[in-house]
Each structure stands twice: as structure tokens, then as C-alpha cells.
Amino acid sequence: MATKNTILPILTLFSIFLPLAISIDFNYPAVFNFGDSNSDTGELTVGLGFFLNPPNGQHYFKTSTGRFCDGRLIIDFLMDEMDLPFLNAYLDSIGLPNFRKGCNFAAAGSTIRPATPTSVSPFSFGVQVSQFLRFKARVLELLPEGKKLSKYLPEKDYFEKGLYMFDIGQNDLAGAFYSKSLDQILASIPAILVEFETGIQKLYDQGARNFWIHNTGPLGCLPQNVAKFGTDPSQLDELGCVSQHNQASKLFNLQLHALCRKLQGQFSDANVTYVDIFTIKYNLIANYSRYGFEQPIMACCGYGGPPLNYDSRISCGQTKILNGTSVTAKGCPDSTEYVSWDGIHYTEAANQYVSSQILTGKYSDPPFSDKMPFLLNLKF
């Protein structure tokens, strides 16, 4: 079987590459983020020039900010806990964006593999890395010009001392299910991760030394995938999630973890931290009521009503004519009761739960629960 053949060499990698990472230090002067909609703070909307309609942004920002969420994302909570400002999107040119404490290259719909003509986002991981290289080169050109610009730009040594965060790969897997078999998707994972490693190597060669790598969440538990691929109950697990999607996520994560172990040994002067987002999110869905949620899978903002409140023809906030009738995908009365915001992305409340678990340090390799320099003010 493809799964068994793929897993065996990975297990061997685990035994060969032991973690040699430098201990974690959370006093980072800046953060440079790469990813997809899980951490996009406005890149896709400004990059492609489209509006993300309310009720996106309603809960915290009181307006749409380009985040596919009712409020804050995981990265926003992490920045806040590190006493750093929210990251501006790299392409955002309005309102004097300040990049002194970092820059966000993540764009919704992005993949690790190069984009195709049908891709949602042209800003694949390789493009994001190239954008960073351009960003760094331009910053180093401008810094000598004096204080007027330097208050908006990172210091030269921030590029080495800063934290490089990654949350990408979800779309490579999720998009593939529309045209490929599970075996084909599993067989493609090594090539996807070669592309990812190439980007990481480029950043390391540019002086990056602190890497924070999120694995991918349980794709099979997203209402979008349940609606499309879970119509046959035999395809669902005990939580009502699509089994094959989660199987792909797990194998991707196993190989990503092995890659992180390899990099920990290879980059002896760097810190490479692997963060197990899958376990945190799956635990939330499995034990949702324990954490104050009422709906683990049904979307808050959508159309169609229970059990999923998701219709692929109309996105959150849109009004369209469906079957001769004008309908609107509206938000629910209380998004704090829901894990899923719009069928694809998590609510602010769910993102806060996930970030609180990340910051315990228990879901990381290497773990860092004894390295926290700040006091956490966590809801969960």
C-alpha cells in the first residue's frame, strides 16, 4: 500500500535525525510570516483587489480587514502574547503600513507548490519567499537614508534575530481531492515538501535562524469538505469528519515533522520548532462542549441551515440569486458558540483556543513550556 511504503522511510528519518535545536527564546524583535488564509491578514484582498464582505471582521475589528474570520486569527493572538503589533500584509500600501516589527506574506488560497492558472492565489510559497527576499533587499537599501524611514522598517539585525513563521500546505491537499485519488495525493506529499524545504533553505541562506512551522489541521472536519465529500456516511469518522482528508493531513504532518527533525540536525546554529496544530484542532472538535462551544462542524456564517449551513455557491457575506431567489449568507447570532466561521476557516473564539494550546508549549517539538518569558492571559 502507498501509505505503508511512504511511512516506513519517514520512521527511519525519525530515528536518524535527533533534535539538536537551540533553546527557544520568545524575545523576538520582529516576525516574518508565510502561509495561506489561516494567517492572511489582508494579502489576498489587497493583492487581487477584491472586497471581503462583512460580517467578516465583525467581532473584534468591527470591519472587514482582509482576514477570513469574524475577528482575530491565530497569528494575531500569538503576536499579542509576544507583545508585538499585528502584522501588516506585504502588499498593503494604504494607511502607512508599518513593517518595523515584521511583515506578513501569507495569502489566502496559497499553496506550497507553484500556482496554476486555476489557483485561487498566485502567491505560492516560492513567490512569498521571493517577496521576502525583495522586501529584505529594499529595506537594507532604505535604512541608510535615516530615521524618517527607519521607524517603519526593521533593523538590519532583525532579519537574523526575528521569528519566521509558516502555516501552509492545507490547500495543496484540499485542492487535490477534487481531481486526484487518495493514493495519488499521498504519493505527491514528498514532492510538496521538497518545495517547502527549498524555500526554508533560501531563508536560512539569507540569515534566518528561528523557524516556527505549523502542521496542517484536520481537513476532513471542515464543513466545506464534509459537504462535498461526506455525503456517504461510510466516508466519515466518529466525529463526522471525512476520513480520507484527515488521513492525508496525518501523513503530510508525519513527513513534515520528519523534515523539521532533519532541519534541526542540519541547521545546527538555528532553532526549528514544529507545532502540532492537527492535534489541537481535532481535540477541540472532539471535546467542543468542554471548551464552551456548541457547534463543532456547522458554519456560523453561511447558507443552508443545519447540519452544515454551508453552500459552495455562496460565500459568507455574499448575496446571490439561487434557484430564482435572492439569498444572503449571513452570520450566526453568536459566533463564540461555533468552531467554524464560514465552512473553511475558524472563528475568532476557536482561534483563541488553538493559540492558547500552542502557547502551553506541549504541542511543539522541541517543547518549550519552560521557556515562556511572558505571563499568559488565556481564556482556556
Short mmCIF file of C-alpha atoms in Angstrom, two decimals:
data_model
loop_
_atom_site.label_atom_id
_atom_site.label_comp_id
_atom_site.label_asym_id
_atom_site.label_seq_id
_atom_site.Cartn_x
_atom_site.Cartn_y
_atom_site.Cartn_z
CA MET A 1 0.00 0.00 0.00
CA ALA A 2 1.13 3.55 -0.73
CA THR A 3 0.62 4.66 2.86
CA LYS A 4 2.79 1.94 4.39
CA ASN A 5 5.55 2.38 1.81
CA THR A 6 5.64 6.09 2.49
CA ILE A 7 5.60 5.86 6.26
CA LEU A 8 8.49 3.40 6.65
CA PRO A 9 11.24 5.72 5.37
CA ILE A 10 9.79 8.52 7.44
CA LEU A 11 10.07 6.44 10.61
CA THR A 12 13.68 5.80 9.66
CA LEU A 13 14.23 9.54 9.35
CA PHE A 14 12.84 9.99 12.86
CA SER A 15 15.49 7.65 14.23
CA ILE A 16 18.32 9.27 12.28
CA PHE A 17 17.69 12.97 12.81
CA LEU A 18 17.60 13.75 16.50
CA PRO A 19 16.56 17.24 17.63
CA LEU A 20 19.62 19.44 18.06
CA ALA A 21 17.76 22.76 18.11
CA ILE A 22 18.87 25.75 20.13
CA SER A 23 16.56 26.51 23.07
CA ILE A 24 13.66 28.78 22.20
CA ASP A 25 13.73 32.47 23.03
CA PHE A 26 10.48 34.38 22.69
CA ASN A 27 12.02 37.84 22.80
CA TYR A 28 11.86 38.30 19.04
CA PRO A 29 12.20 41.84 17.65
CA ALA A 30 10.14 41.00 14.54
CA VAL A 31 8.08 38.25 12.89
CA PHE A 32 8.02 37.32 9.20
CA ASN A 33 5.05 35.11 8.33
CA PHE A 34 4.37 32.86 5.34
CA GLY A 35 1.18 30.92 4.71
CA ASP A 36 -2.40 30.76 3.48
CA SER A 37 -5.76 32.00 4.79
CA ASN A 38 -5.03 30.60 8.25
CA SER A 39 -2.66 33.55 8.76
CA ASP A 40 -3.54 36.01 5.95
CA THR A 41 -4.04 39.49 7.44
CA GLY A 42 -5.13 41.06 4.14
CA GLU A 43 -2.64 39.97 1.47
CA LEU A 44 -5.04 38.30 -0.96
CA THR A 45 -7.65 41.04 -0.82
CA VAL A 46 -5.15 43.85 -1.46
CA GLY A 47 -3.14 41.75 -3.90
CA LEU A 48 -6.11 40.92 -6.10
CA GLY A 49 -8.16 44.00 -5.27
CA PHE A 50 -11.40 42.42 -4.11
CA PHE A 51 -13.62 43.10 -1.12
CA LEU A 52 -14.15 40.60 1.66
CA ASN A 53 -17.63 41.49 2.78
CA PRO A 54 -18.94 41.87 6.33
CA PRO A 55 -19.74 40.09 8.60
CA ASN A 56 -16.05 39.15 8.19
CA GLY A 57 -14.21 41.12 10.86
CA GLN A 58 -17.34 41.94 12.86
CA HIS A 59 -16.29 40.53 16.21
CA TYR A 60 -13.04 42.32 17.02
CA PHE A 61 -12.09 44.81 14.32
CA LYS A 62 -15.72 45.88 13.67
CA THR A 63 -14.88 45.99 9.98
CA SER A 64 -13.52 43.64 7.33
CA THR A 65 -9.72 43.61 7.43
CA GLY A 66 -8.97 41.04 4.75
CA ARG A 67 -8.98 38.25 7.33
CA PHE A 68 -11.23 35.29 6.54
CA CYS A 69 -12.67 35.34 10.05
CA ASP A 70 -15.09 37.20 12.28
CA GLY A 71 -12.11 38.59 14.19
CA ARG A 72 -8.56 37.66 15.07
CA LEU A 73 -6.51 34.80 13.65
CA ILE A 74 -4.11 32.50 15.48
CA ILE A 75 -1.20 34.68 14.38
CA ASP A 76 -2.88 37.76 15.87
CA PHE A 77 -3.14 36.09 19.27
CA LEU A 78 0.47 34.90 19.07
CA MET A 79 1.71 38.38 18.15
CA ASP A 80 -0.27 39.87 21.00
CA GLU A 81 1.22 37.43 23.53
CA MET A 82 4.71 38.30 22.30
CA ASP A 83 3.85 41.99 22.85
CA LEU A 84 4.21 42.70 19.13
CA PRO A 85 1.73 44.55 16.87
CA PHE A 86 -0.47 42.74 14.36
CA LEU A 87 1.38 42.14 11.10
CA ASN A 88 0.65 44.23 8.04
CA ALA A 89 0.24 42.42 4.74
CA TYR A 90 3.27 42.87 2.47
CA LEU A 91 1.23 44.30 -0.41
CA ASP A 92 -0.88 46.67 1.70
CA SER A 93 0.06 50.18 0.56
CA ILE A 94 -2.70 52.27 2.16
CA GLY A 95 -2.52 53.92 5.59
CA LEU A 96 1.25 53.96 6.08
CA PRO A 97 1.72 50.26 6.89
CA ASN A 98 4.45 49.78 9.47
CA PHE A 99 6.84 46.88 8.90
CA ARG A 100 9.27 47.63 11.73
CA LYS A 101 8.15 44.61 13.75
CA GLY A 102 7.77 42.29 10.77
CA CYS A 103 5.79 41.60 7.65
CA ASN A 104 3.12 39.11 6.58
CA PHE A 105 3.44 37.41 3.19
CA ALA A 106 0.65 34.86 3.79
CA ALA A 107 -2.19 34.95 1.24
CA ALA A 108 -5.48 33.05 1.30
CA GLY A 109 -5.65 30.17 -1.16
CA SER A 110 -1.87 29.85 -1.40
CA THR A 111 -0.15 26.51 -1.88
CA ILE A 112 3.38 25.26 -1.34
CA ARG A 113 3.54 24.06 -4.95
CA PRO A 114 3.66 26.71 -7.71
CA ALA A 115 0.29 28.20 -8.60
CA THR A 116 -1.59 27.09 -11.71
CA PRO A 117 -3.99 29.09 -13.94
CA THR A 118 -6.90 27.80 -11.83
CA SER A 119 -5.32 28.58 -8.43
CA VAL A 120 -7.19 30.90 -6.06
CA SER A 121 -3.94 32.65 -5.18
CA PRO A 122 -0.90 33.35 -7.38
CA PHE A 123 1.18 33.84 -4.23
CA SER A 124 2.55 30.33 -3.75
CA PHE A 125 5.21 29.65 -1.11
CA GLY A 126 8.02 30.19 -3.60
CA VAL A 127 6.56 33.58 -4.55
CA GLN A 128 6.19 34.53 -0.90
CA VAL A 129 9.84 33.68 -0.26
CA SER A 130 10.82 35.78 -3.30
CA GLN A 131 8.70 38.64 -1.95
CA PHE A 132 10.60 38.39 1.33
CA LEU A 133 13.95 38.50 -0.49
CA ARG A 134 12.80 41.64 -2.30
CA PHE A 135 11.48 43.10 0.97
CA LYS A 136 14.77 42.50 2.77
CA ALA A 137 16.89 43.88 -0.07
CA ARG A 138 14.76 47.04 -0.27
CA VAL A 139 14.85 47.54 3.50
CA LEU A 140 18.63 47.33 3.51
CA GLU A 141 18.73 49.89 0.69
CA LEU A 142 16.49 52.34 2.55
CA LEU A 143 17.82 52.08 6.11
CA PRO A 144 20.89 54.27 5.44
CA GLU A 145 18.59 57.11 4.39
CA GLY A 146 17.86 57.99 8.00
CA LYS A 147 15.35 57.99 10.85
CA LYS A 148 12.36 59.17 8.81
CA LEU A 149 12.13 55.76 7.12
CA SER A 150 13.74 53.61 9.79
CA LYS A 151 10.74 53.93 12.13
CA TYR A 152 8.72 51.98 9.54
CA LEU A 153 11.37 49.37 8.69
CA PRO A 154 13.04 46.52 10.60
CA GLU A 155 16.63 46.97 11.73
CA LYS A 156 19.23 45.04 9.78
CA ASP A 157 19.81 42.51 12.58
CA TYR A 158 16.06 41.83 12.90
CA PHE A 159 16.34 39.57 9.87
CA GLU A 160 18.61 37.23 11.80
CA LYS A 161 17.02 37.66 15.24
CA GLY A 162 13.41 37.61 14.04
CA LEU A 163 10.96 34.70 14.06
CA TYR A 164 9.98 33.11 10.73
CA MET A 165 6.51 31.53 10.96
CA PHE A 166 4.90 29.12 8.49
CA ASP A 167 1.36 27.78 8.15
CA ILE A 168 0.92 26.43 4.64
CA GLY A 169 0.15 23.14 2.88
CA GLN A 170 -3.56 22.84 3.59
CA ASN A 171 -4.56 23.98 0.11
CA ASP A 172 -2.14 21.60 -1.62
CA LEU A 173 -4.03 18.69 -0.06
CA ALA A 174 -7.59 20.06 -0.06
CA GLY A 175 -7.49 21.17 -3.69
CA ALA A 176 -6.07 17.85 -4.86
CA PHE A 177 -9.12 15.89 -3.70
CA TYR A 178 -11.19 17.46 -6.48
CA SER A 179 -9.15 15.72 -9.18
CA LYS A 180 -6.97 13.00 -7.61
CA SER A 181 -7.37 9.76 -5.70
CA LEU A 182 -6.18 9.42 -2.12
CA ASP A 183 -3.21 7.29 -3.24
CA GLN A 184 -2.19 9.95 -5.76
CA ILE A 185 -2.41 12.66 -3.11
CA LEU A 186 -0.35 10.67 -0.62
CA ALA A 187 2.25 9.97 -3.30
CA SER A 188 2.55 13.72 -4.02
CA ILE A 189 3.42 14.72 -0.45
CA PRO A 190 7.22 14.19 -0.70
CA ALA A 191 7.41 16.49 -3.74
CA ILE A 192 5.35 19.14 -1.93
CA LEU A 193 7.74 19.03 1.00
CA VAL A 194 10.79 19.25 -1.28
CA GLU A 195 9.34 22.55 -2.48
CA PHE A 196 8.84 23.64 1.13
CA GLU A 197 12.39 22.66 2.10
CA THR A 198 13.75 24.65 -0.84
CA GLY A 199 12.04 27.78 0.45
CA ILE A 200 13.25 27.21 4.01
CA GLN A 201 16.81 26.74 2.72
CA LYS A 202 16.64 30.06 0.83
CA LEU A 203 15.54 31.85 4.00
CA TYR A 204 18.30 30.17 6.02
CA ASP A 205 20.83 31.23 3.40
CA GLN A 206 19.57 34.79 3.87
CA GLY A 207 20.29 34.63 7.61
CA ALA A 208 17.00 33.34 9.05
CA ARG A 209 17.68 31.32 12.20
CA ASN A 210 14.36 31.00 14.06
CA PHE A 211 11.76 28.83 12.30
CA TRP A 212 8.27 28.13 13.66
CA ILE A 213 6.43 25.60 11.47
CA HIS A 214 2.74 24.74 11.93
CA ASN A 215 1.50 21.43 10.59
CA THR A 216 -1.87 21.26 8.83
CA GLY A 217 -5.20 20.84 10.63
CA PRO A 218 -7.88 18.14 10.22
CA LEU A 219 -9.11 18.96 6.71
CA GLY A 220 -11.84 16.35 6.95
CA CYS A 221 -13.59 18.32 9.70
CA LEU A 222 -14.14 21.47 7.61
CA PRO A 223 -17.82 21.86 6.60
CA GLN A 224 -16.73 22.57 3.01
CA ASN A 225 -15.17 19.11 2.74
CA VAL A 226 -17.93 17.35 4.66
CA ALA A 227 -20.50 18.88 2.29
CA LYS A 228 -18.59 17.84 -0.83
CA PHE A 229 -17.01 14.52 0.14
CA GLY A 230 -19.02 13.31 3.13
CA THR A 231 -22.43 12.61 1.63
CA ASP A 232 -21.80 8.88 2.11
CA PRO A 233 -21.79 8.24 5.90
CA SER A 234 -19.26 5.44 5.43
CA GLN A 235 -16.71 8.10 4.44
CA LEU A 236 -17.00 9.83 7.83
CA ASP A 237 -15.23 9.09 11.12
CA GLU A 238 -16.82 9.05 14.57
CA LEU A 239 -16.75 12.87 14.76
CA GLY A 240 -18.45 13.31 11.40
CA CYS A 241 -15.21 14.27 9.61
CA VAL A 242 -14.17 12.96 6.19
CA SER A 243 -11.73 10.14 6.91
CA GLN A 244 -9.62 10.34 3.74
CA HIS A 245 -8.97 14.06 4.13
CA ASN A 246 -7.75 13.54 7.68
CA GLN A 247 -5.65 10.58 6.58
CA ALA A 248 -3.91 12.83 4.06
CA SER A 249 -3.41 15.51 6.72
CA LYS A 250 -1.86 12.99 9.10
CA LEU A 251 0.61 11.63 6.54
CA PHE A 252 1.54 15.13 5.42
CA ASN A 253 2.18 16.06 9.04
CA LEU A 254 4.23 12.93 9.70
CA GLN A 255 6.53 13.77 6.80
CA LEU A 256 6.62 17.47 7.70
CA HIS A 257 7.66 16.52 11.24
CA ALA A 258 10.43 14.33 9.83
CA LEU A 259 11.60 17.24 7.68
CA CYS A 260 11.68 19.50 10.74
CA ARG A 261 13.75 16.90 12.60
CA LYS A 262 16.11 16.77 9.63
CA LEU A 263 16.44 20.55 9.58
CA GLN A 264 17.02 20.61 13.35
CA GLY A 265 20.09 18.46 12.76
CA GLN A 266 21.17 20.18 9.56
CA PHE A 267 20.87 23.79 10.81
CA SER A 268 22.93 23.38 13.98
CA ASP A 269 23.01 27.15 14.58
CA ALA A 270 19.25 27.59 14.16
CA ASN A 271 16.05 26.86 16.05
CA VAL A 272 13.40 24.83 14.19
CA THR A 273 10.13 24.30 16.04
CA TYR A 274 7.37 22.01 14.76
CA VAL A 275 3.88 22.83 16.09
CA ASP A 276 1.17 20.16 16.09
CA ILE A 277 -1.91 22.15 15.05
CA PHE A 278 -3.75 18.99 13.94
CA THR A 279 -3.92 17.52 17.44
CA ILE A 280 -5.05 20.82 18.97
CA LYS A 281 -7.83 21.34 16.42
CA TYR A 282 -9.01 17.74 16.42
CA ASN A 283 -9.15 17.78 20.21
CA LEU A 284 -11.26 20.95 20.04
CA ILE A 285 -13.75 19.32 17.66
CA ALA A 286 -13.86 16.11 19.70
CA ASN A 287 -14.39 17.92 23.01
CA TYR A 288 -16.07 21.14 21.85
CA SER A 289 -18.59 21.38 24.68
CA ARG A 290 -15.84 21.18 27.29
CA TYR A 291 -14.41 24.41 25.91
CA GLY A 292 -17.71 26.29 25.71
CA PHE A 293 -18.65 25.65 22.07
CA GLU A 294 -21.99 24.35 20.84
CA GLN A 295 -21.31 23.68 17.14
CA PRO A 296 -18.11 21.76 16.26
CA ILE A 297 -18.65 21.48 12.49
CA MET A 298 -21.60 23.63 11.35
CA ALA A 299 -20.57 27.00 9.88
CA CYS A 300 -21.59 30.20 11.66
CA CYS A 301 -21.65 32.35 8.50
CA GLY A 302 -23.19 30.53 5.57
CA TYR A 303 -26.37 29.43 3.85
CA GLY A 304 -28.45 26.26 4.00
CA GLY A 305 -29.11 25.79 7.70
CA PRO A 306 -28.31 22.66 9.72
CA PRO A 307 -26.45 20.38 9.74
CA LEU A 308 -23.61 22.26 7.98
CA ASN A 309 -25.03 25.68 7.00
CA TYR A 310 -22.64 25.61 4.05
CA ASP A 311 -23.34 26.04 0.34
CA SER A 312 -20.36 26.17 -2.01
CA ARG A 313 -22.26 28.50 -4.36
CA ILE A 314 -22.37 31.42 -1.91
CA SER A 315 -19.64 32.63 0.43
CA CYS A 316 -20.01 34.33 3.80
CA GLY A 317 -21.42 37.83 3.36
CA GLN A 318 -22.46 37.38 -0.26
CA THR A 319 -25.93 37.87 -1.72
CA LYS A 320 -26.78 35.82 -4.80
CA ILE A 321 -29.72 34.52 -6.80
CA LEU A 322 -30.05 30.80 -6.11
CA ASN A 323 -32.88 28.86 -7.72
CA GLY A 324 -34.60 32.11 -8.64
CA THR A 325 -34.48 33.57 -5.14
CA SER A 326 -32.16 36.22 -3.69
CA VAL A 327 -30.38 34.80 -0.65
CA THR A 328 -27.62 36.04 1.67
CA ALA A 329 -25.03 34.02 3.55
CA LYS A 330 -25.44 35.62 6.96
CA GLY A 331 -23.54 35.28 10.20
CA CYS A 332 -25.00 33.49 13.22
CA PRO A 333 -26.14 35.44 16.31
CA ASP A 334 -23.19 34.32 18.47
CA SER A 335 -20.00 33.21 16.72
CA THR A 336 -18.38 32.27 20.04
CA GLU A 337 -20.54 29.14 20.04
CA TYR A 338 -19.06 27.92 16.74
CA VAL A 339 -15.72 26.38 15.79
CA SER A 340 -16.19 27.04 12.05
CA TRP A 341 -16.71 30.59 10.85
CA ASP A 342 -17.54 30.16 7.15
CA GLY A 343 -17.11 26.45 6.45
CA ILE A 344 -13.41 26.75 5.67
CA HIS A 345 -11.93 28.95 8.39
CA TYR A 346 -12.22 29.02 12.17
CA THR A 347 -13.98 31.61 14.31
CA GLU A 348 -12.03 34.02 16.48
CA ALA A 349 -13.14 32.04 19.55
CA ALA A 350 -11.74 28.83 18.05
CA ASN A 351 -8.54 30.60 17.01
CA GLN A 352 -8.13 31.83 20.57
CA TYR A 353 -8.48 28.29 21.87
CA VAL A 354 -5.89 27.00 19.38
CA SER A 355 -3.41 29.76 20.20
CA SER A 356 -3.86 29.14 23.94
CA GLN A 357 -2.90 25.50 23.39
CA ILE A 358 0.07 26.39 21.19
CA LEU A 359 1.36 28.64 23.95
CA THR A 360 1.34 25.86 26.54
CA GLY A 361 4.38 24.51 24.69
CA LYS A 362 3.08 20.95 24.96
CA TYR A 363 2.32 20.56 21.26
CA SER A 364 5.74 21.51 19.94
CA ASP A 365 8.92 19.69 19.05
CA PRO A 366 11.00 20.67 20.87
CA PRO A 367 8.56 21.56 23.67
CA PHE A 368 9.01 24.99 25.23
CA SER A 369 6.71 25.17 28.26
CA ASP A 370 9.70 26.10 30.45
CA LYS A 371 10.89 28.86 28.09
CA MET A 372 7.97 31.31 28.37
CA PRO A 373 9.18 34.81 29.32
CA PHE A 374 5.64 36.26 29.46
CA LEU A 375 2.60 35.56 31.60
CA LEU A 376 -0.26 34.15 29.59
CA ASN A 377 -3.73 35.63 29.98
CA LEU A 378 -5.59 32.78 28.36
CA LYS A 379 -9.31 32.13 28.21
CA PHE A 380 -8.98 28.33 28.08
#
